[in-house]
Coordinates of C-alpha atoms in Angstrom, one line a residue:
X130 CA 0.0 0.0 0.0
X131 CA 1.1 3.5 -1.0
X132 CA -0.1 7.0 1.1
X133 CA -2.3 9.1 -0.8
X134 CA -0.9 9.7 -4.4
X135 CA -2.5 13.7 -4.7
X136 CA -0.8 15.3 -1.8
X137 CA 1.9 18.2 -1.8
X138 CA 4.3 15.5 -0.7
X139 CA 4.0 13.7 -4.0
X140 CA 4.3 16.5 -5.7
X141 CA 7.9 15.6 -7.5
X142 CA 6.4 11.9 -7.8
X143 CA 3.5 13.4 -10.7
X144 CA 4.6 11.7 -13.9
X145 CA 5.5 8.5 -12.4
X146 CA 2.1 8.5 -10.3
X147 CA 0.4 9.5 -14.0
X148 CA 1.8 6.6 -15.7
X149 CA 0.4 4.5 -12.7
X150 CA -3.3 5.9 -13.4
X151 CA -2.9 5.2 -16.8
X152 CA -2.3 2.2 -16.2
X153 CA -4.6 1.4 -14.2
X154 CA -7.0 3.1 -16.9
X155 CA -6.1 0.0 -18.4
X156 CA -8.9 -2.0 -17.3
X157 CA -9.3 -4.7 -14.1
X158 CA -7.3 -7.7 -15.6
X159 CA -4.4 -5.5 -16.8
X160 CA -4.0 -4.5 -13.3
X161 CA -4.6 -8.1 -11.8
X162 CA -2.3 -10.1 -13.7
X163 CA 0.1 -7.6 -12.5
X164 CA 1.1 -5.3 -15.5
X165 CA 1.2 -2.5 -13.4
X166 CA 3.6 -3.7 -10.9
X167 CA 6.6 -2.2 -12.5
X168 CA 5.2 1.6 -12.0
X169 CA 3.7 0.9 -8.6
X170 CA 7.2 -0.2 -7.8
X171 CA 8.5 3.4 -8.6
X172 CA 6.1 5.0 -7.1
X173 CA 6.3 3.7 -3.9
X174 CA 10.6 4.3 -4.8
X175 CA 9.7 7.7 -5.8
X176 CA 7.2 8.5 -2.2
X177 CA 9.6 6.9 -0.1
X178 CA 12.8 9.3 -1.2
X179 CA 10.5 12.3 -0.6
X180 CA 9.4 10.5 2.5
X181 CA 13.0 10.7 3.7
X182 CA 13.8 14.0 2.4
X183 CA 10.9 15.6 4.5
X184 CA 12.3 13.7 7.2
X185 CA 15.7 14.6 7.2
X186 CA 14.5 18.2 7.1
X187 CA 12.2 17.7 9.9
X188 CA 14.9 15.9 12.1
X189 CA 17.3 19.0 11.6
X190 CA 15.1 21.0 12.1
X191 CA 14.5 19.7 15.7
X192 CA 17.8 19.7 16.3
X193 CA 18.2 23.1 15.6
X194 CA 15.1 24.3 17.9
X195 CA 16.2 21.6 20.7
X196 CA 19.9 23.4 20.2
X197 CA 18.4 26.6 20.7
X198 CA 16.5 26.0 23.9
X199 CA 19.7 24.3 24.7
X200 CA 21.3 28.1 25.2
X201 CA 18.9 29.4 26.2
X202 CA 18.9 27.3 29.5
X203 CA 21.8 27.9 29.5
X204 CA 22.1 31.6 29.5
X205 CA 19.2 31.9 32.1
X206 CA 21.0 29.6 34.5
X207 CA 19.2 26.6 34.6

């Protein structure tokens, strides 16, 4: 399973996430015997880099406030 494809997290994931709705355009038993495998595949490549990415910048940015509050204790003595 793959989060929600239309989000402004997917946003640099469009054309692969396209491809997958075309292809699942396709009909029920292109998608059951598995010809859309390969795409889903990159899609759920292509979410879980961005995944990581907002991540990464979340995580520093944590670091940065906890850093912050950090001085501040320290300058007031605590």
């Amino acid at each position: 399973m793959h989060p929600h494809l239309h989000t402004k997290n997917a946003i640099a994931c469009e054309e692969i996430i396209a491809a997958l709705e075309a292809c699942h355009n396709q009909g029920f038993m292109h998608k059951a015997t598995g010809g859309c495998n390969d795409i889903k595949e990159k899609v759920n490549q292509c979410l879980r880099a961005e995944r990581t990415k907002i991540q990464s910048e979340n995580r520093a940015k944590a670091k940065e406030r906890r850093d912050r509050i950090k001085r501040q204790q320290e300058e007031a003595g605590f």
